Short mmCIF file of C-alpha atoms (C1' of nucleotides) in Angstrom, two decimals:
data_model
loop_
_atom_site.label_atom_id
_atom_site.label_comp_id
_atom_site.label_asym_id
_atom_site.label_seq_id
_atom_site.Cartn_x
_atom_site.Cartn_y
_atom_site.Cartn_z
CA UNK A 225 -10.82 26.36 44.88
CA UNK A 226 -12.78 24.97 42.25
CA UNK A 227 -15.05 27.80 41.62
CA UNK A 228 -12.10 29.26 40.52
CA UNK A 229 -11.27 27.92 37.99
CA UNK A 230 -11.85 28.69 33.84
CA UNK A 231 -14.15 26.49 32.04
CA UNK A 232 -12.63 25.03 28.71
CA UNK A 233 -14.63 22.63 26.67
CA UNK A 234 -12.29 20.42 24.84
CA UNK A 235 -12.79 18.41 21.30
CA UNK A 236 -10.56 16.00 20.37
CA UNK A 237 -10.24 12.64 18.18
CA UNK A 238 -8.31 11.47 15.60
CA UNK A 239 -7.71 13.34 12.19
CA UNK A 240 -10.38 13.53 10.13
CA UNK A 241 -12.98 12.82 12.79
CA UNK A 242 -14.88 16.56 12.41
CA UNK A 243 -13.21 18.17 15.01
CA UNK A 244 -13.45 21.05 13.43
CA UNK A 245 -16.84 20.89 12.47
CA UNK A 246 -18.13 20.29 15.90
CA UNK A 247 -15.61 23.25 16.98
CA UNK A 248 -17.23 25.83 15.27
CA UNK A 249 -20.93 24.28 15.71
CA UNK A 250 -20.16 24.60 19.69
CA UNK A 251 -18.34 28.11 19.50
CA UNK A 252 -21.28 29.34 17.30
CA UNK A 253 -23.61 27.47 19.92
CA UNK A 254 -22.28 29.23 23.07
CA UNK A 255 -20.22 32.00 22.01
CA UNK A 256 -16.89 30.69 21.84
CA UNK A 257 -13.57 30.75 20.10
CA UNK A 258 -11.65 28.34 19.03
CA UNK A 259 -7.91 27.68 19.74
CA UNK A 260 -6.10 25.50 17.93
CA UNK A 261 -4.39 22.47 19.63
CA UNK A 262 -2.76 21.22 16.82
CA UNK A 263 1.03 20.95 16.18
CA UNK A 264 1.10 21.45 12.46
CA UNK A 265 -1.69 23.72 11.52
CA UNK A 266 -0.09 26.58 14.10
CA UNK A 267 2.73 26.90 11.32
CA UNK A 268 2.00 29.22 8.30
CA UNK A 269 1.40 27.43 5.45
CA UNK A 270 0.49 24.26 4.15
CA UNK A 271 -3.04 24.89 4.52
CA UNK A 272 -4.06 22.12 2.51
CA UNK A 273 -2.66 19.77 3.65
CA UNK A 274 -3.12 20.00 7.28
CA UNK A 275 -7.01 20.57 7.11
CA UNK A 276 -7.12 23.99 8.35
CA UNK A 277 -10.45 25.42 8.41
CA UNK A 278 -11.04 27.54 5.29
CA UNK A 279 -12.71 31.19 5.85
CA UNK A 280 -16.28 29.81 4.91
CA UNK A 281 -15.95 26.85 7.19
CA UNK A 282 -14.77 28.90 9.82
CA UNK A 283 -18.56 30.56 9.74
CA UNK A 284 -16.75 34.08 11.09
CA UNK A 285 -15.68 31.77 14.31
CA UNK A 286 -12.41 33.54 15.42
CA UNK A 287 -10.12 30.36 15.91
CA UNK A 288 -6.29 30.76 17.43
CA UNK A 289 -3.01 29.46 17.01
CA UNK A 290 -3.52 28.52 13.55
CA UNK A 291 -1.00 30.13 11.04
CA UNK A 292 0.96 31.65 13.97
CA UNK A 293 4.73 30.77 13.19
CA UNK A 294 7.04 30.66 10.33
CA UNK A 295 7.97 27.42 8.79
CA UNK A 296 10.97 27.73 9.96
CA UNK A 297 10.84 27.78 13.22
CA UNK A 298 11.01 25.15 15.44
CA UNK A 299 8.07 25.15 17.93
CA UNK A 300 7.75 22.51 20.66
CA UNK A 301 4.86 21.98 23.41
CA UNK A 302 6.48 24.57 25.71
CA UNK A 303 5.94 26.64 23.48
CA UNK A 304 2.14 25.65 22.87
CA UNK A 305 1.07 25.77 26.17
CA UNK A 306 2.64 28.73 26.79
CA UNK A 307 0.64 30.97 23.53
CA UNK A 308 -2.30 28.55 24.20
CA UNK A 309 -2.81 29.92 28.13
CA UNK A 310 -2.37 33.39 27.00
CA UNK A 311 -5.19 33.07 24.77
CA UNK A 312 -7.49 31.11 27.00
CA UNK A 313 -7.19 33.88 29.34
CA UNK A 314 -8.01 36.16 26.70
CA UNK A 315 -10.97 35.00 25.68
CA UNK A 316 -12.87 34.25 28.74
CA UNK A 317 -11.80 37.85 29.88
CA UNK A 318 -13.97 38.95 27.16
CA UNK A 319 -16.33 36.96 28.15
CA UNK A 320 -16.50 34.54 25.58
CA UNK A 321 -15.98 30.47 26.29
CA UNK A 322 -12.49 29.23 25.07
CA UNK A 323 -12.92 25.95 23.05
CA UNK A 324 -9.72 23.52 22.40
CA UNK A 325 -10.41 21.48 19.51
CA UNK A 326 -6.90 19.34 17.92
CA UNK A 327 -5.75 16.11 17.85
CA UNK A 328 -2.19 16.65 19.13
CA UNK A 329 -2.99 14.91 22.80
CA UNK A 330 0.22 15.37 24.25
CA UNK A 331 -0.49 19.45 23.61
CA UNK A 332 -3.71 19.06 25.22
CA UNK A 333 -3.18 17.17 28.22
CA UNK A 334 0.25 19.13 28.54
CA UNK A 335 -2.27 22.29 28.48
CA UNK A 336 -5.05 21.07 30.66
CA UNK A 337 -3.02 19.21 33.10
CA UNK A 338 -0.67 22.05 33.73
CA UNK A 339 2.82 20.38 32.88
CA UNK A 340 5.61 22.79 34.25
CA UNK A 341 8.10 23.31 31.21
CA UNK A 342 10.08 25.74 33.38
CA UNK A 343 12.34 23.44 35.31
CA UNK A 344 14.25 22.71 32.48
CA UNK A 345 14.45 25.92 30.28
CA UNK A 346 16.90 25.13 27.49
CA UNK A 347 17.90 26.83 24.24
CA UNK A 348 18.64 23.88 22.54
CA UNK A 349 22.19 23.65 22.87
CA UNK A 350 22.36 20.69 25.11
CA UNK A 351 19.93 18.95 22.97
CA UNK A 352 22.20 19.73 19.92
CA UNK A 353 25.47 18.26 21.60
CA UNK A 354 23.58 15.22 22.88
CA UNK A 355 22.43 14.43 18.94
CA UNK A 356 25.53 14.42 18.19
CA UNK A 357 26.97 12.17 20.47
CA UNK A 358 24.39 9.87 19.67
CA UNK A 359 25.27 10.20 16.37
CA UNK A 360 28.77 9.22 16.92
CA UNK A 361 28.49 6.93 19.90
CA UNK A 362 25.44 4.90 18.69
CA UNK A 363 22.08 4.25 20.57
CA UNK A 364 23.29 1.39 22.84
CA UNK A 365 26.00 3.77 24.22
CA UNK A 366 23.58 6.52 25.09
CA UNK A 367 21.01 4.10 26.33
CA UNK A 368 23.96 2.87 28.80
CA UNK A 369 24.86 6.37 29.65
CA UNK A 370 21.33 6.75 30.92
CA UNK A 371 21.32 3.87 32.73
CA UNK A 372 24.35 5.17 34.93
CA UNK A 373 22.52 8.29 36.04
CA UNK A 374 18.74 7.04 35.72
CA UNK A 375 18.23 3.48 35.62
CA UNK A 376 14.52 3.62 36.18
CA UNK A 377 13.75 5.39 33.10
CA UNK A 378 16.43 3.26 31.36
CA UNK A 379 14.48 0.35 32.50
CA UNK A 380 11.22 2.55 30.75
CA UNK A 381 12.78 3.34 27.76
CA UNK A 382 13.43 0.78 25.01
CA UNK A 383 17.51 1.48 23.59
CA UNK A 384 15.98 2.17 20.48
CA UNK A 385 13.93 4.84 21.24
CA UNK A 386 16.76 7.74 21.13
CA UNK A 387 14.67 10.09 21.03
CA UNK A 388 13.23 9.07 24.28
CA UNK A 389 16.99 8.92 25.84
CA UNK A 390 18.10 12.06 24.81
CA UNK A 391 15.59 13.58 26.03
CA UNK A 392 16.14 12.16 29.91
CA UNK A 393 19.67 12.49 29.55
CA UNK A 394 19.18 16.71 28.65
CA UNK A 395 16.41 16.75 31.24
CA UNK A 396 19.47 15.17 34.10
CA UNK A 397 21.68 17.26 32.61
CA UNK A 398 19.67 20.73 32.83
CA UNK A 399 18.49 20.12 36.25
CA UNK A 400 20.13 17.26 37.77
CA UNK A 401 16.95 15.15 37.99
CA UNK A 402 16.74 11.54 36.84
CA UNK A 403 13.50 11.96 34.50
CA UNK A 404 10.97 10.10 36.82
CA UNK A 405 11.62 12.58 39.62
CA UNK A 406 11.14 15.58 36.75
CA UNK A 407 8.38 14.68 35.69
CA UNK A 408 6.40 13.81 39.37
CA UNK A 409 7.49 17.26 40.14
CA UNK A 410 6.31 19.03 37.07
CA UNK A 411 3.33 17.28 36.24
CA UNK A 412 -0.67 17.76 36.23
CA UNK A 413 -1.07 20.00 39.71
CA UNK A 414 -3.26 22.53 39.93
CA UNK A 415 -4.51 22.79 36.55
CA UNK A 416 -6.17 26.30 36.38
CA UNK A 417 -9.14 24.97 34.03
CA UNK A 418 -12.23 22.51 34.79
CA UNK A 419 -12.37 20.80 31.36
CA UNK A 420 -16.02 19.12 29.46
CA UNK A 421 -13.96 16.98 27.06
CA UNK A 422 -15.40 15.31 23.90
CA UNK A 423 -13.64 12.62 21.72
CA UNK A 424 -15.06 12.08 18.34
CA UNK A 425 -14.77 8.57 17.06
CA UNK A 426 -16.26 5.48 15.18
CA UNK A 427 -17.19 2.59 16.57
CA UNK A 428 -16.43 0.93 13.07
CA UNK A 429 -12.82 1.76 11.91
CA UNK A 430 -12.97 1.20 8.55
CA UNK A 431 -15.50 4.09 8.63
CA UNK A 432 -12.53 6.66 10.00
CA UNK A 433 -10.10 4.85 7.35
CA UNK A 434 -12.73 5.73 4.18
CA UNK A 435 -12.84 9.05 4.93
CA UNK A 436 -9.22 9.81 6.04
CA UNK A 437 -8.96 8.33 2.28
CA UNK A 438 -10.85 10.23 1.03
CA UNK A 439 -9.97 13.60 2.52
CA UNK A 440 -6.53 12.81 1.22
CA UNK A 441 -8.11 12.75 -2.59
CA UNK A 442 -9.81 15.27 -1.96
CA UNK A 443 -7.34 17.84 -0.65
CA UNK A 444 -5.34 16.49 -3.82
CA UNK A 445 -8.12 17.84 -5.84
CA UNK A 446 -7.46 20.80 -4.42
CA UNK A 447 -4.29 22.01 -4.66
CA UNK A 448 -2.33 19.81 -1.96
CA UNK A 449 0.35 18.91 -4.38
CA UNK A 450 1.03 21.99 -5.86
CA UNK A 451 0.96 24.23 -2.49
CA UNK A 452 3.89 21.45 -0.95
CA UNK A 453 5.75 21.54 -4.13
CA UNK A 454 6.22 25.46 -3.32
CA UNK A 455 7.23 24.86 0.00
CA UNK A 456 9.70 22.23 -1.21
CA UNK A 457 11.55 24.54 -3.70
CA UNK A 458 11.62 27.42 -1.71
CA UNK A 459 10.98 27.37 2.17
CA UNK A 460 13.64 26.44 5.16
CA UNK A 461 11.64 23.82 7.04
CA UNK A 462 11.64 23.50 11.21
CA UNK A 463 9.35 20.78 12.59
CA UNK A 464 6.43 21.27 10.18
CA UNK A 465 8.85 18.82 8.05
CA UNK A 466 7.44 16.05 9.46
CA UNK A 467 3.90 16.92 8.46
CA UNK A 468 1.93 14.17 6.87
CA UNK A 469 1.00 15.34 3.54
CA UNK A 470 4.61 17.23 2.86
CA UNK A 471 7.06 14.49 3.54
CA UNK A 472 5.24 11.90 1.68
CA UNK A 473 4.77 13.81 -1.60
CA UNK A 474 9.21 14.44 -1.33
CA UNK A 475 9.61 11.54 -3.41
CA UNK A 476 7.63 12.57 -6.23
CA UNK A 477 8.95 16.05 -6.32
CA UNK A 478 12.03 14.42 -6.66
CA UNK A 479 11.01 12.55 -9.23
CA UNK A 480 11.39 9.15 -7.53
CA UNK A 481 8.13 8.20 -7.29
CA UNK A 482 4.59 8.49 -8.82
CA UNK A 483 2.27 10.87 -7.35
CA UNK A 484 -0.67 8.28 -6.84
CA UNK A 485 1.98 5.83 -5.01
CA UNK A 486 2.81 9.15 -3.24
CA UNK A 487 -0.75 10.04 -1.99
CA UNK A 488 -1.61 6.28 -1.09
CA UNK A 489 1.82 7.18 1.07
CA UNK A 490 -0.16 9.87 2.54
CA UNK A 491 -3.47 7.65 3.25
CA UNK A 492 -1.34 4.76 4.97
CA UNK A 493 0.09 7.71 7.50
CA UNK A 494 -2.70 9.26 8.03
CA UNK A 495 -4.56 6.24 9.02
CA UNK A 496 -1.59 5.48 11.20
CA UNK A 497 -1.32 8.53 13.02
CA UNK A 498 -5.26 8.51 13.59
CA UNK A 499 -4.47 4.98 15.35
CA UNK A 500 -1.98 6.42 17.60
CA UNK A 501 -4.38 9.46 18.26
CA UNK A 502 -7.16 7.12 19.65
CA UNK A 503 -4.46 4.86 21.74
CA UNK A 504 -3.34 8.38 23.31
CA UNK A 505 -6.62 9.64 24.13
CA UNK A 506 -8.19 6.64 24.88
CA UNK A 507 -6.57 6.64 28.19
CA UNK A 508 -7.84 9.71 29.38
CA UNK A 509 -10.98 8.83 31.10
CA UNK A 510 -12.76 12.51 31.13
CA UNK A 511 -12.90 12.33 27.89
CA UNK A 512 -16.83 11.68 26.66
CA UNK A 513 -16.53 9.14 23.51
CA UNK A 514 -19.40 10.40 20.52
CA UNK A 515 -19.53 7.84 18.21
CA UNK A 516 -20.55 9.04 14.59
CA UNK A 517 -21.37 5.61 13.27
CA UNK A 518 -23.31 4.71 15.90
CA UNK A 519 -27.22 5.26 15.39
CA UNK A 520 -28.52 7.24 18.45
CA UNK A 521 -32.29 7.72 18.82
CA UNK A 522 -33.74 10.39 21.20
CA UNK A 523 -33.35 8.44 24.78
CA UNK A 524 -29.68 7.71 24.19
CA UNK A 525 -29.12 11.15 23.07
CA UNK A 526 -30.46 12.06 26.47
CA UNK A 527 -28.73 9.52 28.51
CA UNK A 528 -24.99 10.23 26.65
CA UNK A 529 -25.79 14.07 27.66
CA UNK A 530 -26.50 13.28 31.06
CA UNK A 531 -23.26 11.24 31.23
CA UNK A 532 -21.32 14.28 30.33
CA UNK A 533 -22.82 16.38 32.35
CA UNK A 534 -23.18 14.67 35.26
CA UNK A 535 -19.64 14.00 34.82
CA UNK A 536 -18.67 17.68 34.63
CA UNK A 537 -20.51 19.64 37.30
CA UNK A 538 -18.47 22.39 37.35
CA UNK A 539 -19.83 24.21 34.34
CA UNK A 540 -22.81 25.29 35.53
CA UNK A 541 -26.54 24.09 35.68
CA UNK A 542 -27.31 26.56 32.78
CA UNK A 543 -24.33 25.48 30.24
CA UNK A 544 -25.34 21.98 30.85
CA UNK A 545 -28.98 22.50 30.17
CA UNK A 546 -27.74 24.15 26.88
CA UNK A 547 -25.31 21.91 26.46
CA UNK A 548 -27.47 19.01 25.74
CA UNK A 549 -30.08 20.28 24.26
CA UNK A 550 -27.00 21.12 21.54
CA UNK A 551 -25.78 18.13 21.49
CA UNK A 552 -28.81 16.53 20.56
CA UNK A 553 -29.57 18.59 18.37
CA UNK A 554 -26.32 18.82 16.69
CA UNK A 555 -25.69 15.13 16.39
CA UNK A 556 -29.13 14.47 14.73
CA UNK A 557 -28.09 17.47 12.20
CA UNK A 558 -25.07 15.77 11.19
CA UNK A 559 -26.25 12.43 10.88
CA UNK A 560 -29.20 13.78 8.58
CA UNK A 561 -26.99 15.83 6.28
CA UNK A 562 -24.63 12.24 6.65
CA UNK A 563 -21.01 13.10 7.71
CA UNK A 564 -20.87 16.60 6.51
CA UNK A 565 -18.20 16.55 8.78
CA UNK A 566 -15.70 15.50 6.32
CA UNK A 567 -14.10 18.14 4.50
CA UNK A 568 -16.42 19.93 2.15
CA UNK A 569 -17.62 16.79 0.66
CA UNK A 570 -20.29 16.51 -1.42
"C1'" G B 36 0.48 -25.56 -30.67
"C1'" G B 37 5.91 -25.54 -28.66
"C1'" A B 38 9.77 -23.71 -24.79
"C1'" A B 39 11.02 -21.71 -20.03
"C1'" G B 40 9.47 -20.12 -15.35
"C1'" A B 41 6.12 -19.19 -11.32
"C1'" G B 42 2.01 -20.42 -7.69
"C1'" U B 43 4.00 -19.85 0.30
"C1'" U B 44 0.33 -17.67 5.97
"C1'" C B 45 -3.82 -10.35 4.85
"C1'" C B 46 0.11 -8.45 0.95
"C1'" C B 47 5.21 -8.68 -0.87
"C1'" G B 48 8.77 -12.26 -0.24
"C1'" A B 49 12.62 -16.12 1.88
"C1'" G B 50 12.62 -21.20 2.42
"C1'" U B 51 14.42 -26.80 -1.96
"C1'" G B 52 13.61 -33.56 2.87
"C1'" G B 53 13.50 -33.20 9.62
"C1'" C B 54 16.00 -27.62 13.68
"C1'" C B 55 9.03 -24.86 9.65
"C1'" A B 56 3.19 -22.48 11.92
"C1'" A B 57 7.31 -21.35 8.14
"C1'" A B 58 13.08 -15.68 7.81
"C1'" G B 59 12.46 -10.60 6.46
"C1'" G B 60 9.55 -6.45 5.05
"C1'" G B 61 4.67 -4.19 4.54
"C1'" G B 62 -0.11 -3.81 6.44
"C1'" G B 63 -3.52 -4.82 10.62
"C1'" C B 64 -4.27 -4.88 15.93
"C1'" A B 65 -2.71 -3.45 20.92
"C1'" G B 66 0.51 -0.37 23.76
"C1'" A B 67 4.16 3.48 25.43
"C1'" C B 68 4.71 8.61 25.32
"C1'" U B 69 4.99 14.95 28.87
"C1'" G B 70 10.31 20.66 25.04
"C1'" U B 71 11.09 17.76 17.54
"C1'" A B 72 4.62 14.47 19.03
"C1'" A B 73 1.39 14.56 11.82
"C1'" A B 74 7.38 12.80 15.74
"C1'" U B 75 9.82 8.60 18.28
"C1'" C B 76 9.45 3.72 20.02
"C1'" U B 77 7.52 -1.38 21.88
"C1'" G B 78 4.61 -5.84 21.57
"C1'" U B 79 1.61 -8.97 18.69
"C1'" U B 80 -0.27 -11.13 14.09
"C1'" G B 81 -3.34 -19.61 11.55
"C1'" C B 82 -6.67 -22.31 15.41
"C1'" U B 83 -6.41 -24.23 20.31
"C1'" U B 84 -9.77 -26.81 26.31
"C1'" C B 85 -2.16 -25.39 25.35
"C1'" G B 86 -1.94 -31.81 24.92
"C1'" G B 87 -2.29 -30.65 20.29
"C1'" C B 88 -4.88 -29.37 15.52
"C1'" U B 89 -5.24 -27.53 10.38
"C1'" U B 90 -1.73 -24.61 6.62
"C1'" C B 91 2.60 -23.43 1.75
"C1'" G B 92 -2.47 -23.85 -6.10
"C1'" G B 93 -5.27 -29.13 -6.52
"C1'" U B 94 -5.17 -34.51 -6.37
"C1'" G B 95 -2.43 -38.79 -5.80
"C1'" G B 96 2.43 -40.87 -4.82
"C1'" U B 97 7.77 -41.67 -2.72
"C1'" U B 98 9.63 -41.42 2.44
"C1'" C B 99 10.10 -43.03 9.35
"C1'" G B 100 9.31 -37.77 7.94
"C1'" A B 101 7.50 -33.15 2.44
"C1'" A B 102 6.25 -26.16 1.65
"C1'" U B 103 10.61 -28.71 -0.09
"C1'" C B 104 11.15 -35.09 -4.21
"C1'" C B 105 7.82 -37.66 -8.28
"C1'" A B 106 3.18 -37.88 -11.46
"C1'" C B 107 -0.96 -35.74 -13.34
"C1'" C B 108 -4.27 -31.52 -13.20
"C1'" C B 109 -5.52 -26.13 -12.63
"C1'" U B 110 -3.91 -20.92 -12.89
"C1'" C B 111 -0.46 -17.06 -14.19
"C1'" U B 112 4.05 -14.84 -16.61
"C1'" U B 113 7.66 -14.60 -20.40
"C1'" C B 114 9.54 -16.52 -25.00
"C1'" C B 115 8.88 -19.35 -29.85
"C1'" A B 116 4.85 -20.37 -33.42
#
RNA sequence: GGAAGAGUUCCCGAGUGGCCAAAGGGGGCAGACUGUAAAUCUGUUGCUUCGGCUUCGGUGGUUCGAAUCCACCCUCUUCCA
């Protein structure tokens, strides 16, 4: 059963942690491609300000799902995992290893653990009505509603989280299932891929806060402001709305607000998100932690390699060989050229 | 030099004698999350051996009791010279 199934090396962390960086170093390392797991750089445009991986950095690397849909369009995880297996399958049937590398976790672990989006196939419409009625009838209502038809995941869900309400209210609606049940049935079997996952983090936050700082300035530098500013005077917006970068930067188009104040906006989300990044993937337990802060000489090199691999048997004596001897050697290249990870600097 | 005002817990800011370790917001930290996820939401935020202990610019008073009243001092802001 296992032997089976399609390797997929994973990178994740938070924003700004040189996901991509590593991405490409692995894909060039074993002959991979990337795909994308990220819910904002899949939409054209805004290339600034959602870090997307310019042609040079990209080191002829084919990477996926990035640039994909119109800004218009609203694109969910359904939707993800749905492109994102396609391509997976693609690429290993040319032979080539399929690398995820994002920071959207509930995209990844949606992908990789095989969540069944099927059961309750919607176009929108009840979704639409239910917004309304919350609209009208006010959070409490709803949350009461819920608790008439599902009162375990009323129990789960805070009244204030609407989002969270209407969601298990559509879901009972579509199907007839209280939540809890919809998800047991739909979630994490058989997942078609044995994942090697690596998290990129620092041991020292302030050290991810500095350069999530400075990223911001420096995507400022070049051309962040001006490339939203054209999406806010002409472009319909669907969910990339909400990216960080965009919505912050409103108020000064507007006039409302000073474009420094603006872009310290952008640093205080950014950091934020990152912290809800690393609460998300910190409970996944595959997931092998690099730190980039954290001074490893040869023998723990060795010893964090043999972690992961011991850990992940199931890709093969040879890819682990390789795989460590990359790792080593990878991690002592970016430590000596000091966090070239980070966006062009320097 | 004269007049008025202000100094509060990481920040902003409420509090004008007890119900104040001190509202509210921000930030930080921790968490939840499975069809909008760069979204949405929750908890927590002086120390503690949980009995208490030390905080509201400083010092000294008044009072049973002060962040709140009085005196002086320090700092800052605005206004008149």
């Amino acid at each position: 059963m296992s032997e089976k199934k399609q390797p997929l090396l994973v990178v994740a962390g938070p924003t700004a942690s040189g996901k991509t960086a590593l991405g490409i170093a692995l894909a060039k390392e074993y002959g991979g491609e990337i795909i994308s797991a990220d819910s904002m750089q899949i939409y054209k445009g805004l290339d600034i300000a959602t870090a997307k991986p310019t042609a040079e950095e990209t080191e002829g690397i084919p990477h996926h799902l990035i640039s994909e849909i119109d800004m218009g369009v609203s694109f969910s995880v359904a939707d993800y995992v749905k492109l994102a297996k396609e391509k997976i399958s693609d690429i290993a049937h040319r032979g080539k290893l399929p690398i995820l590398v994002g920071g959207t976790g509930l995209y990844i672990n949606s992908l990789i653990d095989n969540v069944n989006f099927d059961t309750a196939e919607t176009d929108g419409s009840v979704r639409r009505r239910l917004e309304q009625e919350a609209g009208a009838l006010g959070n409490e209502a709803m949350h009461e509603r819920l608790r008439s038809v599902d009162p375990e995941t009323a129990d789960a869900v805070p009244s204030q989280n609407i989002v969270r309400i209407i969601r298990a209210l559509e879901v009972y609606e579509l199907t007839g299932m209280t939540f809890g049940d919809y998800k047991r049935m739909n979630m994490g079997k058989n997942s078609p891929y044995r994942v090697c996952m690596i998290g990129l983090n620092f041991r020292d936050r302030s050290r991810l806060y500095d350069r999530i700082d400075r990223r911001v300035t420096l995507m400022a530098e070049n051309g962040m402001v001006e490339e939203c500013r054209a999406v806010y005077e002409n472009e319909k917006l669907g969910t990339v709305c909400q990216a960080i970068g965009y919505k912050e930067l409103i108020p000064y188009f507007r006039g409302e607000d000073t474009l420094e104040s603006c872009l310290d906006k952008i640093r205080q989300s950014s950091r934020r998100y990152a912290k809800r990044q690393l609460t998300w993937f910190r409970r996944d337990e595959r997931i092998n932690w690099l730190y980039l802060d954290e001074i490893y000489n040869f023998n723990e090199f060795i010893e964090i390699c043999n972690k992961i691999t011991t850990k992940n048997p199931d890709f093969g004596r040879d890819f682990l060989i390789l795989h460590s001897a990359f790792l080593i050697l990878n991690l002592i290249n970016m430590f000596a050229k000091k966090e070239i990870l980070c966006y062009n600097d320097n």
